[in-house]
Amino acid sequence: MFSGKLIGIRALEYEDLPLLTRLANDPRVRRGVTGWAWPLSPVGQREWLQTAVLDPVNRRLAVFDLATDATVGMTGLWDVDWRNRSATVGIKLDLDAAPPGTGTEVMQLLAAVAFLEMGLNRINGPILADNIASQRMVQKAGFQLEGTQREALFSAGEARDVKMYAFLRSDFEQQPWAAEYAGYILPPGSDG
């Protein structure tokens, strides 16, 4: 488990399944993410979790509110490539329960984990071109726009563009908040 200022991230638990099922089926969330899946039942979500915890290249994590201990979303690192020291990040939040600033803090905390705990050099995130809120969130965390994949995703009956954002360890080291988030990840006295 890793904790920041307002939120923490930890391994998914069976208690998280009702929220995960709601997120998977919430049209507001589904419309804003690049992944796609059929609507999910609680049984299907349970089976998914049983296989997800064994997946060696995709690590999914629960996002929880430190003030209430309530799970407010899911995040993680997908397609972890140990040789090239890279991974893809993503996030799904309960839009009615996540405190303001949760998304940015999750990205900052994930960056610290990826770079300082896992030794990665690059994390990237595809974001739908019309998902302005998510683009602002990753930009605030320090991600850089690398380009646009035109009509790369079919969703809601239309081909949609995907903006590709990335964050390097060298970018992380330049952030004014980097030392603070390193402190959340590294033991006292260590050098990140």
PDB file of C-alpha atoms in Angstrom, residues 31-176:
ATOM      1  CA  ARG A  31     -17.527   6.903 -22.403  1.00  0.00           C
ATOM      2  CA  GLY A  32     -14.324   8.452 -21.018  1.00  0.00           C
ATOM      3  CA  VAL A  33     -11.886   5.522 -21.130  1.00  0.00           C
ATOM      4  CA  THR A  34     -10.007   3.897 -23.984  1.00  0.00           C
ATOM      5  CA  GLY A  35     -10.629   0.290 -22.948  1.00  0.00           C
ATOM      6  CA  TRP A  36     -13.747  -1.573 -23.947  1.00  0.00           C
ATOM      7  CA  ALA A  37     -15.635  -4.530 -22.519  1.00  0.00           C
ATOM      8  CA  TRP A  38     -19.110  -5.972 -22.462  1.00  0.00           C
ATOM      9  CA  PRO A  39     -21.277  -4.934 -19.508  1.00  0.00           C
ATOM     10  CA  LEU A  40     -20.129  -6.888 -16.481  1.00  0.00           C
ATOM     11  CA  SER A  41     -22.047  -8.818 -13.836  1.00  0.00           C
ATOM     12  CA  PRO A  42     -20.854  -9.254 -10.237  1.00  0.00           C
ATOM     13  CA  VAL A  43     -20.009 -12.883 -11.101  1.00  0.00           C
ATOM     14  CA  GLY A  44     -17.967 -11.797 -14.106  1.00  0.00           C
ATOM     15  CA  GLN A  45     -16.187  -9.147 -12.042  1.00  0.00           C
ATOM     16  CA  ARG A  46     -15.240 -11.763  -9.429  1.00  0.00           C
ATOM     17  CA  GLU A  47     -13.848 -14.090 -12.105  1.00  0.00           C
ATOM     18  CA  TRP A  48     -11.933 -11.166 -13.616  1.00  0.00           C
ATOM     19  CA  LEU A  49     -10.309 -10.363 -10.263  1.00  0.00           C
ATOM     20  CA  GLN A  50      -9.293 -13.992  -9.742  1.00  0.00           C
ATOM     21  CA  THR A  51      -7.300 -13.931 -12.975  1.00  0.00           C
ATOM     22  CA  ALA A  52      -6.151 -10.290 -12.691  1.00  0.00           C
ATOM     23  CA  VAL A  53      -4.176 -10.898  -9.488  1.00  0.00           C
ATOM     24  CA  LEU A  54      -2.088 -13.520 -11.313  1.00  0.00           C
ATOM     25  CA  ASP A  55      -1.314 -11.359 -14.350  1.00  0.00           C
ATOM     26  CA  PRO A  56       2.466 -10.697 -14.457  1.00  0.00           C
ATOM     27  CA  VAL A  57       2.346  -7.626 -16.735  1.00  0.00           C
ATOM     28  CA  ASN A  58      -0.795  -5.812 -15.584  1.00  0.00           C
ATOM     29  CA  ARG A  59      -1.085  -4.571 -11.999  1.00  0.00           C
ATOM     30  CA  ARG A  60      -4.438  -3.171 -11.010  1.00  0.00           C
ATOM     31  CA  LEU A  61      -4.804  -1.223  -7.793  1.00  0.00           C
ATOM     32  CA  ALA A  62      -7.657   0.161  -5.720  1.00  0.00           C
ATOM     33  CA  VAL A  63      -7.749   3.913  -5.093  1.00  0.00           C
ATOM     34  CA  PHE A  64      -9.012   4.793  -1.639  1.00  0.00           C
ATOM     35  CA  ASP A  65      -9.822   8.001   0.220  1.00  0.00           C
ATOM     36  CA  LEU A  66      -7.512   8.347   3.240  1.00  0.00           C
ATOM     37  CA  ALA A  67     -10.124  10.341   5.202  1.00  0.00           C
ATOM     38  CA  THR A  68     -12.884   7.727   4.883  1.00  0.00           C
ATOM     39  CA  ASP A  69     -10.995   4.579   3.807  1.00  0.00           C
ATOM     40  CA  ALA A  70     -13.637   4.196   1.068  1.00  0.00           C
ATOM     41  CA  THR A  71     -12.550   2.776  -2.269  1.00  0.00           C
ATOM     42  CA  VAL A  72     -13.188   5.473  -4.882  1.00  0.00           C
ATOM     43  CA  GLY A  73     -11.646   3.974  -7.994  1.00  0.00           C
ATOM     44  CA  MET A  74      -9.162   1.742  -9.725  1.00  0.00           C
ATOM     45  CA  THR A  75      -5.804   2.450 -11.307  1.00  0.00           C
ATOM     46  CA  GLY A  76      -2.730   0.494 -12.201  1.00  0.00           C
ATOM     47  CA  LEU A  77       0.144  -0.199 -14.499  1.00  0.00           C
ATOM     48  CA  TRP A  78      -0.604  -2.167 -17.658  1.00  0.00           C
ATOM     49  CA  ASP A  79       1.716  -3.807 -20.169  1.00  0.00           C
ATOM     50  CA  VAL A  80       4.723  -3.535 -17.863  1.00  0.00           C
ATOM     51  CA  ASP A  81       7.770  -4.002 -20.079  1.00  0.00           C
ATOM     52  CA  TRP A  82      10.718  -4.763 -17.791  1.00  0.00           C
ATOM     53  CA  ARG A  83      13.291  -4.764 -20.574  1.00  0.00           C
ATOM     54  CA  ASN A  84      12.333  -1.310 -21.851  1.00  0.00           C
ATOM     55  CA  ARG A  85      11.334  -0.137 -18.356  1.00  0.00           C
ATOM     56  CA  SER A  86       7.927   1.177 -19.386  1.00  0.00           C
ATOM     57  CA  ALA A  87       4.241   0.726 -18.628  1.00  0.00           C
ATOM     58  CA  THR A  88       0.838   2.157 -19.468  1.00  0.00           C
ATOM     59  CA  VAL A  89      -1.210   3.859 -16.752  1.00  0.00           C
ATOM     60  CA  GLY A  90      -4.935   4.280 -16.454  1.00  0.00           C
ATOM     61  CA  ILE A  91      -7.572   5.291 -13.969  1.00  0.00           C
ATOM     62  CA  LYS A  92     -11.297   4.875 -13.384  1.00  0.00           C
ATOM     63  CA  LEU A  93     -12.865   6.940 -10.619  1.00  0.00           C
ATOM     64  CA  ASP A  94     -16.258   6.932  -8.956  1.00  0.00           C
ATOM     65  CA  LEU A  95     -17.278  10.383 -10.157  1.00  0.00           C
ATOM     66  CA  ASP A  96     -19.678  10.791  -7.234  1.00  0.00           C
ATOM     67  CA  ALA A  97     -17.290   9.751  -4.438  1.00  0.00           C
ATOM     68  CA  ALA A  98     -13.704  10.666  -5.358  1.00  0.00           C
ATOM     69  CA  PRO A  99     -12.516  13.857  -3.635  1.00  0.00           C
ATOM     70  CA  PRO A 100     -11.428  16.748  -5.885  1.00  0.00           C
ATOM     71  CA  GLY A 101      -7.831  16.290  -7.021  1.00  0.00           C
ATOM     72  CA  THR A 102      -7.912  12.497  -6.732  1.00  0.00           C
ATOM     73  CA  GLY A 103      -6.963  11.853 -10.350  1.00  0.00           C
ATOM     74  CA  THR A 104      -3.893  14.088 -10.306  1.00  0.00           C
ATOM     75  CA  GLU A 105      -2.711  12.666  -7.000  1.00  0.00           C
ATOM     76  CA  VAL A 106      -3.159   9.113  -8.267  1.00  0.00           C
ATOM     77  CA  MET A 107      -0.981   9.926 -11.295  1.00  0.00           C
ATOM     78  CA  GLN A 108       1.670  11.533  -9.064  1.00  0.00           C
ATOM     79  CA  LEU A 109       1.673   8.574  -6.676  1.00  0.00           C
ATOM     80  CA  LEU A 110       1.752   6.047  -9.530  1.00  0.00           C
ATOM     81  CA  ALA A 111       4.677   7.914 -11.104  1.00  0.00           C
ATOM     82  CA  ALA A 112       6.604   7.756  -7.834  1.00  0.00           C
ATOM     83  CA  VAL A 113       5.882   4.023  -7.513  1.00  0.00           C
ATOM     84  CA  ALA A 114       6.779   3.334 -11.157  1.00  0.00           C
ATOM     85  CA  PHE A 115      10.044   5.276 -11.102  1.00  0.00           C
ATOM     86  CA  LEU A 116      11.280   4.842  -7.531  1.00  0.00           C
ATOM     87  CA  GLU A 117       9.899   1.469  -6.476  1.00  0.00           C
ATOM     88  CA  MET A 118       9.810  -0.405  -9.783  1.00  0.00           C
ATOM     89  CA  GLY A 119      12.720   1.253 -11.581  1.00  0.00           C
ATOM     90  CA  LEU A 120      10.720   2.128 -14.684  1.00  0.00           C
ATOM     91  CA  ASN A 121      11.830   4.982 -16.934  1.00  0.00           C
ATOM     92  CA  ARG A 122       8.589   5.759 -18.798  1.00  0.00           C
ATOM     93  CA  ILE A 123       4.871   5.607 -18.165  1.00  0.00           C
ATOM     94  CA  ASN A 124       2.322   6.514 -20.783  1.00  0.00           C
ATOM     95  CA  GLY A 125      -1.384   6.965 -21.005  1.00  0.00           C
ATOM     96  CA  PRO A 126      -3.762   7.025 -23.951  1.00  0.00           C
ATOM     97  CA  ILE A 127      -6.624   9.493 -23.459  1.00  0.00           C
ATOM     98  CA  LEU A 128      -9.613  10.101 -25.691  1.00  0.00           C
ATOM     99  CA  ALA A 129      -9.228  13.415 -27.499  1.00  0.00           C
ATOM    100  CA  ASP A 130     -12.568  14.667 -26.190  1.00  0.00           C
ATOM    101  CA  ASN A 131     -11.793  13.729 -22.563  1.00  0.00           C
ATOM    102  CA  ILE A 132     -10.521  17.175 -21.626  1.00  0.00           C
ATOM    103  CA  ALA A 133     -10.731  16.559 -17.861  1.00  0.00           C
ATOM    104  CA  SER A 134      -8.366  13.570 -18.065  1.00  0.00           C
ATOM    105  CA  GLN A 135      -5.981  15.481 -20.304  1.00  0.00           C
ATOM    106  CA  ARG A 136      -5.834  18.332 -17.776  1.00  0.00           C
ATOM    107  CA  MET A 137      -5.295  15.819 -14.980  1.00  0.00           C
ATOM    108  CA  VAL A 138      -2.246  14.179 -16.563  1.00  0.00           C
ATOM    109  CA  GLN A 139      -0.828  17.516 -17.714  1.00  0.00           C
ATOM    110  CA  LYS A 140      -1.095  18.807 -14.144  1.00  0.00           C
ATOM    111  CA  ALA A 141       0.826  15.716 -13.022  1.00  0.00           C
ATOM    112  CA  GLY A 142       3.566  16.465 -15.577  1.00  0.00           C
ATOM    113  CA  PHE A 143       2.734  14.200 -18.514  1.00  0.00           C
ATOM    114  CA  GLN A 144       3.667  15.481 -21.971  1.00  0.00           C
ATOM    115  CA  LEU A 145       1.537  15.182 -25.092  1.00  0.00           C
ATOM    116  CA  GLU A 146       3.392  13.089 -27.676  1.00  0.00           C
ATOM    117  CA  GLY A 147       0.821  12.973 -30.442  1.00  0.00           C
ATOM    118  CA  THR A 148      -2.610  11.966 -31.628  1.00  0.00           C
ATOM    119  CA  GLN A 149      -3.707   8.630 -33.013  1.00  0.00           C
ATOM    120  CA  ARG A 150      -6.434   9.582 -35.465  1.00  0.00           C
ATOM    121  CA  GLU A 151      -9.655   7.556 -35.285  1.00  0.00           C
ATOM    122  CA  ALA A 152      -7.846   4.937 -33.217  1.00  0.00           C
ATOM    123  CA  LEU A 153     -10.818   3.838 -31.136  1.00  0.00           C
ATOM    124  CA  PHE A 154     -14.422   3.024 -31.982  1.00  0.00           C
ATOM    125  CA  SER A 155     -16.755   4.011 -29.168  1.00  0.00           C
ATOM    126  CA  ALA A 156     -20.347   5.220 -28.822  1.00  0.00           C
ATOM    127  CA  GLY A 157     -20.939   4.636 -32.525  1.00  0.00           C
ATOM    128  CA  GLU A 158     -18.026   6.676 -33.838  1.00  0.00           C
ATOM    129  CA  ALA A 159     -14.313   6.546 -34.553  1.00  0.00           C
ATOM    130  CA  ARG A 160     -12.539   8.684 -31.955  1.00  0.00           C
ATOM    131  CA  ASP A 161      -9.051  10.149 -31.764  1.00  0.00           C
ATOM    132  CA  VAL A 162      -6.710   9.175 -28.921  1.00  0.00           C
ATOM    133  CA  LYS A 163      -4.128  11.554 -27.458  1.00  0.00           C
ATOM    134  CA  MET A 164      -0.925   9.868 -26.332  1.00  0.00           C
ATOM    135  CA  TYR A 165       0.677  11.249 -23.171  1.00  0.00           C
ATOM    136  CA  ALA A 166       3.929  10.118 -21.563  1.00  0.00           C
ATOM    137  CA  PHE A 167       5.920  10.858 -18.422  1.00  0.00           C
ATOM    138  CA  LEU A 168       9.615  10.036 -18.064  1.00  0.00           C
ATOM    139  CA  ARG A 169      11.620   9.605 -14.905  1.00  0.00           C
ATOM    140  CA  SER A 170      13.595  12.714 -15.896  1.00  0.00           C
ATOM    141  CA  ASP A 171      10.258  14.606 -16.123  1.00  0.00           C
ATOM    142  CA  PHE A 172       9.325  13.320 -12.664  1.00  0.00           C
ATOM    143  CA  GLU A 173      12.616  14.541 -11.197  1.00  0.00           C
ATOM    144  CA  GLN A 174      11.848  18.085 -12.439  1.00  0.00           C
ATOM    145  CA  GLN A 175       8.419  18.298 -10.794  1.00  0.00           C
ATOM    146  CA  PRO A 176       8.056  20.595  -7.763  1.00  0.00           C
TER     147      PRO A 176
END
